[in-house]
Tab-separated table of C-alpha atoms in Angstrom:
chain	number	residue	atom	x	y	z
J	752	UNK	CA	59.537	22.758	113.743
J	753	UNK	CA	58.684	23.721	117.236
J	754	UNK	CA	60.765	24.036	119.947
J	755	UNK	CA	59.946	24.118	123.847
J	756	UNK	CA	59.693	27.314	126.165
J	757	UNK	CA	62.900	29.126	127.582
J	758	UNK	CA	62.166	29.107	131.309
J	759	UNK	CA	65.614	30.605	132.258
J	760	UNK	CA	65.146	34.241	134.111
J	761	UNK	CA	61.411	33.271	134.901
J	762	UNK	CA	60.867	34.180	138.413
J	763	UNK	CA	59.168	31.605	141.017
J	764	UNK	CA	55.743	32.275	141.106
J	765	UNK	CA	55.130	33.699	144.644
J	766	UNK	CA	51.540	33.032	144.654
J	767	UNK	CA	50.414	29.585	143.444
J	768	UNK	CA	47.215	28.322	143.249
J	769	UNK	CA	46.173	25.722	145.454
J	770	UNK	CA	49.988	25.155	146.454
J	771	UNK	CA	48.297	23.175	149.945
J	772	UNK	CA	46.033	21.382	148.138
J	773	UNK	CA	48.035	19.473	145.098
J	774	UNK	CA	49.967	17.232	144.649
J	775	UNK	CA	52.810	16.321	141.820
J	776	UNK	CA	53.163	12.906	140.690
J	777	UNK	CA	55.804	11.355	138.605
J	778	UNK	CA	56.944	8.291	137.863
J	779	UNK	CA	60.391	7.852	136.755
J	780	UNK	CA	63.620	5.494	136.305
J	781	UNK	CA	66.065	8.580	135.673
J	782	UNK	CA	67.393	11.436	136.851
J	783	UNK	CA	64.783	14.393	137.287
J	784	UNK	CA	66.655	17.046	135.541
J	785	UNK	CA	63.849	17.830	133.156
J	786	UNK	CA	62.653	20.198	137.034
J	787	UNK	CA	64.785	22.730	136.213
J	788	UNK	CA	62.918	23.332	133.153
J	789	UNK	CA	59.397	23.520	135.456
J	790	UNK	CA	60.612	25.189	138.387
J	791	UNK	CA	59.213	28.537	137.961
J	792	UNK	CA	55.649	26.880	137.589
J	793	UNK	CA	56.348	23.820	140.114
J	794	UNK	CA	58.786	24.817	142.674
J	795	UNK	CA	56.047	25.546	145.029
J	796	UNK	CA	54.387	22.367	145.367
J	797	UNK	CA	54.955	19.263	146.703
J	798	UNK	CA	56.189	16.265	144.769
J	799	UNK	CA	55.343	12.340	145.130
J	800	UNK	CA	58.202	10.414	142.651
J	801	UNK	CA	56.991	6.772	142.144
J	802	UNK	CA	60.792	5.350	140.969
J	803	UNK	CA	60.044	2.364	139.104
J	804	UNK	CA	62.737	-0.545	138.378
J	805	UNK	CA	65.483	-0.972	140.146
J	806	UNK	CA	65.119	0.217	143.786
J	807	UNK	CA	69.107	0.472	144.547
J	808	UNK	CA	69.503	3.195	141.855
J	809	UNK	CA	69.723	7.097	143.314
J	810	UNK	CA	67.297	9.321	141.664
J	811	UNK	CA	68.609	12.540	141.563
J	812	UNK	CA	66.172	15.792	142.329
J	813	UNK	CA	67.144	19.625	141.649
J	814	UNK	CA	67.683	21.565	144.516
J	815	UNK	CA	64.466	23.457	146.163
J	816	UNK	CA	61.666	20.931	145.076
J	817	UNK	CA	60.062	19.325	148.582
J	818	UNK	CA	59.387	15.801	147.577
J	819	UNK	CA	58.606	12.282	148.978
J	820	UNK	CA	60.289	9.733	146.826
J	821	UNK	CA	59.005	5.890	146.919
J	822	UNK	CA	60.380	2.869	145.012
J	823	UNK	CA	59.560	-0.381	144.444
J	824	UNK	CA	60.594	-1.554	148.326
J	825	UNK	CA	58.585	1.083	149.788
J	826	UNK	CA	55.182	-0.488	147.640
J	827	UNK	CA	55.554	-3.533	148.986
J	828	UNK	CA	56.225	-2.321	152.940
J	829	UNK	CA	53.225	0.056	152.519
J	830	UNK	CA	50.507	-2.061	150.757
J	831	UNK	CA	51.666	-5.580	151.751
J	832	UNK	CA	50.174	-8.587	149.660
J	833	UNK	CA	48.117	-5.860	147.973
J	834	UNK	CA	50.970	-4.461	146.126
J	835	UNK	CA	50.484	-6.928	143.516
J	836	UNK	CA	47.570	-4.757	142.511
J	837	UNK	CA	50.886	-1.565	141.666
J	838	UNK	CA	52.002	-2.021	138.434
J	839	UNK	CA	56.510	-2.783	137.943
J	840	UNK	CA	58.494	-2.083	134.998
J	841	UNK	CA	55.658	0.206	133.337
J	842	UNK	CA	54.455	3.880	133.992
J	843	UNK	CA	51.468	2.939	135.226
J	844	UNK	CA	53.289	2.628	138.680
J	845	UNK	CA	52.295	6.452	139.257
J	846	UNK	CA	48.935	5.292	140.932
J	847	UNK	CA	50.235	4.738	143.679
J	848	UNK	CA	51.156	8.269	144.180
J	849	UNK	CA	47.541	8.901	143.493
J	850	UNK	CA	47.214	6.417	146.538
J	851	UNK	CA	49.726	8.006	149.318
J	852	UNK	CA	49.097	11.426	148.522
J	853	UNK	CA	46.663	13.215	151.167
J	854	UNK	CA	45.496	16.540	148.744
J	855	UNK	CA	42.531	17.347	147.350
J	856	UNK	CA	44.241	17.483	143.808
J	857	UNK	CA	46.723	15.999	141.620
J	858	UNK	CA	48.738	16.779	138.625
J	859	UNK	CA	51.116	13.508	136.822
J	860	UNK	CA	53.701	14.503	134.214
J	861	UNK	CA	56.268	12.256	132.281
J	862	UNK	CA	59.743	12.931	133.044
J	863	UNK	CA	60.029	13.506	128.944
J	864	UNK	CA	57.520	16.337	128.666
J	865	UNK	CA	58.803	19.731	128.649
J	866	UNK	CA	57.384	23.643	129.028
J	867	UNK	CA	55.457	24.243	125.626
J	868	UNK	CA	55.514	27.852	124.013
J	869	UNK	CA	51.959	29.098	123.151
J	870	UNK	CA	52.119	30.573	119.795
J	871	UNK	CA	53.080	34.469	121.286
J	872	UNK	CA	56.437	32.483	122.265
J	873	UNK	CA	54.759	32.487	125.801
J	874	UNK	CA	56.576	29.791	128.555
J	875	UNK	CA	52.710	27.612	129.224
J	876	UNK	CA	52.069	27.323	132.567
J	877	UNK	CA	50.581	23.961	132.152
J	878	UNK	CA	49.416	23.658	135.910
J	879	UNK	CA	47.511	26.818	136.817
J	880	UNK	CA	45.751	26.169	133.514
J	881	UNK	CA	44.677	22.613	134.583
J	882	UNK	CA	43.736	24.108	137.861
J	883	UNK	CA	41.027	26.769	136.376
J	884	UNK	CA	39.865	23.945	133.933
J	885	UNK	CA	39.055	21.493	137.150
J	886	UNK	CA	37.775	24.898	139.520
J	887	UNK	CA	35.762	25.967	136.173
J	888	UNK	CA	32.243	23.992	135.978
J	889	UNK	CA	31.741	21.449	132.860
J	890	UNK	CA	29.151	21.065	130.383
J	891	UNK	CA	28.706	17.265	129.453
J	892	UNK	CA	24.926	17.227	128.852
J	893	UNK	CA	25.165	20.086	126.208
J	894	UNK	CA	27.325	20.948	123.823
J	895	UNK	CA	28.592	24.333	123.789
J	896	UNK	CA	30.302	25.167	120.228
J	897	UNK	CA	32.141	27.744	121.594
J	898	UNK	CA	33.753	25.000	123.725
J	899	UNK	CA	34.490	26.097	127.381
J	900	UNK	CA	31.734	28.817	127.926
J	901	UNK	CA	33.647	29.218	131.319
J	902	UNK	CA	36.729	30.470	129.512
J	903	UNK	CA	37.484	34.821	129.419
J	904	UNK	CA	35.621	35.688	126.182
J	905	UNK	CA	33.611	32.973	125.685
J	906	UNK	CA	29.480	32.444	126.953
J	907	UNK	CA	27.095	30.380	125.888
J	908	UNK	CA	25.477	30.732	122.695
J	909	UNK	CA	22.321	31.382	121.616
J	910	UNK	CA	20.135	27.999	122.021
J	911	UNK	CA	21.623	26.821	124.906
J	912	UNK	CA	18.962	25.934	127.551
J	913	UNK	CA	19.628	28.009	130.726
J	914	UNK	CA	18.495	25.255	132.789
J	915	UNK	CA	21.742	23.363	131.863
J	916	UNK	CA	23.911	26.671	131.962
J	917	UNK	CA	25.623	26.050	135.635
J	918	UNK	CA	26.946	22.934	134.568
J	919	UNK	CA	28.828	20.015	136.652
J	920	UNK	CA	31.907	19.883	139.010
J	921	UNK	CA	34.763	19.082	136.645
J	922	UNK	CA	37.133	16.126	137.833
J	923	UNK	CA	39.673	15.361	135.237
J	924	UNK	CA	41.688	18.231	133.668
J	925	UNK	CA	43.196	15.960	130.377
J	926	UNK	CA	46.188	18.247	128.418
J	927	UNK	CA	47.794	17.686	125.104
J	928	UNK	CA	51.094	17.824	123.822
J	929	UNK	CA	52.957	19.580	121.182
J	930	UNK	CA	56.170	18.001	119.157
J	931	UNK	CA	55.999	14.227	119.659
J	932	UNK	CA	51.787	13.142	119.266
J	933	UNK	CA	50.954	9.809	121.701
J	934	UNK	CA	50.732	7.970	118.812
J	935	UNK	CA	50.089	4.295	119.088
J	936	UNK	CA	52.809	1.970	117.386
J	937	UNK	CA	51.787	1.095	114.142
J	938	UNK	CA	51.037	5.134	113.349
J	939	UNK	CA	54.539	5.750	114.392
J	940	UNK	CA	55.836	3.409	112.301
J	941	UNK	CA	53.910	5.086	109.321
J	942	UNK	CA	55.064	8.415	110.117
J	943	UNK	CA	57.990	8.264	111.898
J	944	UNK	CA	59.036	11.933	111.178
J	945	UNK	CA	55.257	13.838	112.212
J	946	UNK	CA	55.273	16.369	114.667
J	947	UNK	CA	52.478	18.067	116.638
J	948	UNK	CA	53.166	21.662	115.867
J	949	UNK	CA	49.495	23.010	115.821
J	950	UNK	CA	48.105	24.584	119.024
J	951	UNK	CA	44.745	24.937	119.548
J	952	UNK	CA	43.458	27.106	122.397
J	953	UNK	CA	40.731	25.934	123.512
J	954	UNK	CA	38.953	23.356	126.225
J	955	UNK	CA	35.977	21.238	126.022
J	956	UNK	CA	33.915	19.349	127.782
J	957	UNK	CA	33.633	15.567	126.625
J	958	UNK	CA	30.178	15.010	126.235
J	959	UNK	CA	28.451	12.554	128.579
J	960	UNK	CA	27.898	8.917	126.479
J	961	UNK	CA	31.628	9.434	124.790
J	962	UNK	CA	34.867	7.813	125.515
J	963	UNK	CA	37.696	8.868	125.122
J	964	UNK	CA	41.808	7.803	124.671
J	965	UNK	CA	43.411	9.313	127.750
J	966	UNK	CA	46.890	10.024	127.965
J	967	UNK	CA	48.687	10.028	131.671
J	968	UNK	CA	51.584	12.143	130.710
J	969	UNK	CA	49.738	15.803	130.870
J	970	UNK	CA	46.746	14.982	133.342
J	971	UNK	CA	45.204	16.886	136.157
J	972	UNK	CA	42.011	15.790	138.627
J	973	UNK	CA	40.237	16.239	141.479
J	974	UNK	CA	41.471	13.129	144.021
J	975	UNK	CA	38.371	13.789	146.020
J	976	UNK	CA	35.357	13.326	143.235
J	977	UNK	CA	37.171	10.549	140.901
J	978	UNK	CA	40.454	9.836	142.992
J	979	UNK	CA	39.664	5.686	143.517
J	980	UNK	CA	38.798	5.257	139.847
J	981	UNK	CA	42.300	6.391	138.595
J	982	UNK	CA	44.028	2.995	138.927
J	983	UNK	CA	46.427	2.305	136.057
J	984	UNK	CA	45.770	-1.581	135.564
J	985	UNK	CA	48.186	-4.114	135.477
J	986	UNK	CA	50.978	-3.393	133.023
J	987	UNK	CA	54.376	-3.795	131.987
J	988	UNK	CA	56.454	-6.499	134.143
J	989	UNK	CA	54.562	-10.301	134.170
J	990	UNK	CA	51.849	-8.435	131.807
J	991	UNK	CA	50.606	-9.607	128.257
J	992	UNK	CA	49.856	-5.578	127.606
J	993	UNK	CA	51.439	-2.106	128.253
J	994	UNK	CA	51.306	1.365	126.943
J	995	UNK	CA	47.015	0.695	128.032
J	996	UNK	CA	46.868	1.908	131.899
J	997	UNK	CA	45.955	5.422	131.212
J	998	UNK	CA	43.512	4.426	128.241
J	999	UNK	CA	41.872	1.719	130.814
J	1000	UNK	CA	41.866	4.452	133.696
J	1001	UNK	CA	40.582	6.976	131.334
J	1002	UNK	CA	37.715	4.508	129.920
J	1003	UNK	CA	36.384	3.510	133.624
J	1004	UNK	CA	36.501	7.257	134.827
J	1005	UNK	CA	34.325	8.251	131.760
J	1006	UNK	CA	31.896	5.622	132.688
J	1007	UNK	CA	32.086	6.520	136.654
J	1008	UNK	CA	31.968	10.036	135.815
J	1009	UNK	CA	28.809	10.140	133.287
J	1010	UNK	CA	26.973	8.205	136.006
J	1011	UNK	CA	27.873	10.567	139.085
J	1012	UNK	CA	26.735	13.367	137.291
J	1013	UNK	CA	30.721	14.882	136.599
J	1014	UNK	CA	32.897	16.367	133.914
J	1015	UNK	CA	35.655	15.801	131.981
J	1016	UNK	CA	38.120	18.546	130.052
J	1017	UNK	CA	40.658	18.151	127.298
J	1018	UNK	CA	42.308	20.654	125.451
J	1019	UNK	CA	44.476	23.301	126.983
J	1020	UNK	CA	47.523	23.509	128.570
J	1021	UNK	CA	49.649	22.123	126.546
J	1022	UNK	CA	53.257	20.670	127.130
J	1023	UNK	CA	56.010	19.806	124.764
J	1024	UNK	CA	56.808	16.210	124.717
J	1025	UNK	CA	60.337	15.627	124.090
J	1026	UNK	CA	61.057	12.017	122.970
J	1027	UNK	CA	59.184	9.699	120.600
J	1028	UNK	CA	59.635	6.376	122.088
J	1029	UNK	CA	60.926	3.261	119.990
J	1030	UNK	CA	57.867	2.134	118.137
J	1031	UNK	CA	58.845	-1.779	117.917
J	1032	UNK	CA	59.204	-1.931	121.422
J	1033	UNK	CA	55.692	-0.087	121.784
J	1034	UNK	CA	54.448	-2.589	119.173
J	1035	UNK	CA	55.547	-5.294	121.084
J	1036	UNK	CA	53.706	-3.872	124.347
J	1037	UNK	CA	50.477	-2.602	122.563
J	1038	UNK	CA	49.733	-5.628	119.905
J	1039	UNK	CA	47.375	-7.670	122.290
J	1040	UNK	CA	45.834	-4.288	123.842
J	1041	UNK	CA	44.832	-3.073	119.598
J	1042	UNK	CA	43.102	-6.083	119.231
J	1043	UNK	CA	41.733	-6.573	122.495
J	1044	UNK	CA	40.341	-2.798	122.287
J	1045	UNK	CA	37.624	-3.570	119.475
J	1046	UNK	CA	36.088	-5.096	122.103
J	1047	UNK	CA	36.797	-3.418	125.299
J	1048	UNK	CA	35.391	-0.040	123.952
J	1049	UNK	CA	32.227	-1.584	123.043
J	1050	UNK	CA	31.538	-3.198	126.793
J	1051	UNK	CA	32.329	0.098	128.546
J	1052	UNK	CA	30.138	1.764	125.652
J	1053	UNK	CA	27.283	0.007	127.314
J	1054	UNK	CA	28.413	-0.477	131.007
J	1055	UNK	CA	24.947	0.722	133.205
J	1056	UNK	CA	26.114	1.139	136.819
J	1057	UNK	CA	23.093	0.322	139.292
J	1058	UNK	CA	21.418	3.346	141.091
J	1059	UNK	CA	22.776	2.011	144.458
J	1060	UNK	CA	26.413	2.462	143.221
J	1061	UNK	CA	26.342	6.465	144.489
J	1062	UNK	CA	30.171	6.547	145.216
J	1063	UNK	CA	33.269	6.110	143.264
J	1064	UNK	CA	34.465	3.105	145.112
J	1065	UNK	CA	30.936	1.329	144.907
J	1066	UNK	CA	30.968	1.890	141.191
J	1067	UNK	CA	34.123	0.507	140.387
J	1068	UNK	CA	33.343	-2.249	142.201
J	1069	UNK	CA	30.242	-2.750	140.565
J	1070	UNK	CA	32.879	-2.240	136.865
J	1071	UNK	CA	35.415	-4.811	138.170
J	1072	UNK	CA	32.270	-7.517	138.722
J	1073	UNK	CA	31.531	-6.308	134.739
J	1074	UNK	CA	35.157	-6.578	133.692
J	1075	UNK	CA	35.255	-10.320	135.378
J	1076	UNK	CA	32.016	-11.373	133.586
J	1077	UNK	CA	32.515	-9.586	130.649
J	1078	UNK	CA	35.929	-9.348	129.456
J	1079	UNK	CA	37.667	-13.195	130.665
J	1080	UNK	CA	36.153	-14.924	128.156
J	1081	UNK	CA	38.321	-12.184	125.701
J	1082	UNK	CA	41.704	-13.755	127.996
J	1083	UNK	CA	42.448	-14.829	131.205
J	1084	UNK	CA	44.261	-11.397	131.731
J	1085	UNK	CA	40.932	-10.006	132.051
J	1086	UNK	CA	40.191	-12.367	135.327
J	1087	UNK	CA	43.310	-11.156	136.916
J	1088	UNK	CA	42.901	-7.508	136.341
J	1089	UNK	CA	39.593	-7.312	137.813
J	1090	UNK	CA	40.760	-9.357	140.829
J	1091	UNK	CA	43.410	-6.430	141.136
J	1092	UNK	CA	40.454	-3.781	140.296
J	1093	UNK	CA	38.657	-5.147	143.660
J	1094	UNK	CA	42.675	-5.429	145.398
J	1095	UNK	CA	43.258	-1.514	144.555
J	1096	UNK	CA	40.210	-0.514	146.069
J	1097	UNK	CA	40.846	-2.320	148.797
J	1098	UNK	CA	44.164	-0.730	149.526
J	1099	UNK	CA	42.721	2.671	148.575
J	1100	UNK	CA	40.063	2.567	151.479
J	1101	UNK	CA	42.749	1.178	154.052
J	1102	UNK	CA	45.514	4.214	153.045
J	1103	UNK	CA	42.579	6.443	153.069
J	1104	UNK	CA	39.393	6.070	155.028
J	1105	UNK	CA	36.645	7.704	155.809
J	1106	UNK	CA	36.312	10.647	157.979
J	1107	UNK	CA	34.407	10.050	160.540
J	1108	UNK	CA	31.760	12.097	162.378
């Protein structure tokens, strides 16, 4: 059995990193009590809550945080028409944080996850580790088997070519979770009672040419190198799919990133997720999206983005055109969801453009 941290008579830290240049995103129907928990480690920063559902209900926030809170009223008087492209009734809302926020940075976390204990009974500071794994270089054109050659006590090891030893900007930090595992619904319903008690310590790169399932509760990155590319997808409310936005955004980063040149981390920090959601109701959301993914994987296993596509907005437009052509024969969804690909973008550039000269 494992239990989460004991935060209680940990002080504030008084010197964050990057504390100007990060953002917290969560989305949330509830009350954020679950803060109190974090507020030794998160205090300091600034918040963005997406509130999804209904837009009447008060969301309360502990005392101290600085936050902007949005609902679903707000979407629709900042983006306009284009909100359509913000997903309702699903998690997947929280892109639109991603969207409004102005830092460099940004760390999402489900209102259900909790400070994990590393196994010294240590409180996990699970966003000062994301932060060194995204201001740490990656390695996805090598493997290093002693995993993050970065890391304090680890190098690279004998046979790694030193021409490949300063590695890549990193720009997704991807965490894990102890207790409840983000199981999909038909493993849940096969072992209903597992828990996640192992901890590993360690972080890897994901090497270029691999996918990978990502999960949105535990997640870090760098706005600025992969920001545009972290839309969510069209889930939950009107939707034949949900419980898929963060696997979608995670499979069209991979792609974007590999052909930028970037990285991608998973492993450490850990936090403790705290509630294993009903698995017929998941099964219900996910049934289209396991059958569906037999052949998604394979077309972003061999998506080739043209040399001219050199930034992240010009290579997801280039996916979205690969999604259309692709992926509607598989269902009309598919037609829709790269329409709102090209609408996201869109109302990405127009929140946030360019500097200029």
């Amino acid at each position: 059995m494992v239990d989460p941290a004991n935060t209680v008579g940990i002080p504030v830290n008084p010197t964050p990193l990057l504390k100007d240049e990060l953002d917290i995103v969560i989305p949330t129907i509830r009350n954020l009590d679950f803060l109190e928990m974090w507020r030794p480690f998160l205090q300091p920063y600034h918040l963005i809550i997406v509130q999804d559902g209904d837009p009447t209900k008060k969301i309360h926030v502990p005392e101290g945080y600085d936050y902007e809170l949005y609902n679903r009223n707000d979407v629709n008087r900042i983006l306009g028409p284009k909100a359509s492209c913000i997903s309702f009734k699903d998690s997947a809302c929280r892109c639109f944080g991603y969207m409004v926020s102005k830092k460099k940075y940004i760390f999402t976390i489900d209102d259900d996850c909790f400070v994990a204990k590393d196994p010294a009974g240590k409180a996990v500071n699970a966003l000062e580790q994301h932060i060194k794994n995204l201001l740490c270089p990656s390695t996805p054109l090598f493997f290093n088997t002693l995993y993050d050659p970065y890391r304090e006590g680890a190098d690279f090891v004998r046979g790694y070519p030193f021409s490949l030893r300063e590695g890549v900007s990193t720009a997704v930090s991807h965490g894990l979770w102890l207790n409840i595992p983000d199981y999909d619904a038909p493993t849940q319903l096969v072992k209903p009672k597992e828990r996640n008690a192992r901890y590993v310590d360690a972080v890897m790169t994901i090497p270029k040419g691999t996918l990978f399932p990502m999960c949105g509760m535990n997640l870090a990155f760098d706005r600025d190198l992969i920001g545009p590319a972290m839309y969510f997808g069209l889930m939950g409310d009107g939707q034949p799919i949900g419980r898929y936005d963060d696997m979608w955004a995670g499979w069209c980063i991979k792609v974007i990133c590999d052909h930028l040149g970037l990285g991608v981390k998973t492993g450490l920090p850990y936090i403790y997720h705290s509630k294993a959601s009903n698995p017929f109701v998941n099964l219900k959301k996910e049934y289209k999206g396991i059958f569906w993914q037999e052949d998604i994987i394979p077309f972003f296993q061999n998506v080739k983005l043209s040399k001219e596509a050199t930034t992240v907005q010009q290579c997801y437009i280039e996916l979205s055109k690969m999604v259309k052509e692709k992926l509607s024969s598989l269902d009309p969804y598919f037609d829709k969801l790269a329409d709102a690909m090209v609408t996201w973008i869109e109302a990405w550039d127009e929140l946030n453009p360019p500097a200029t000269a």
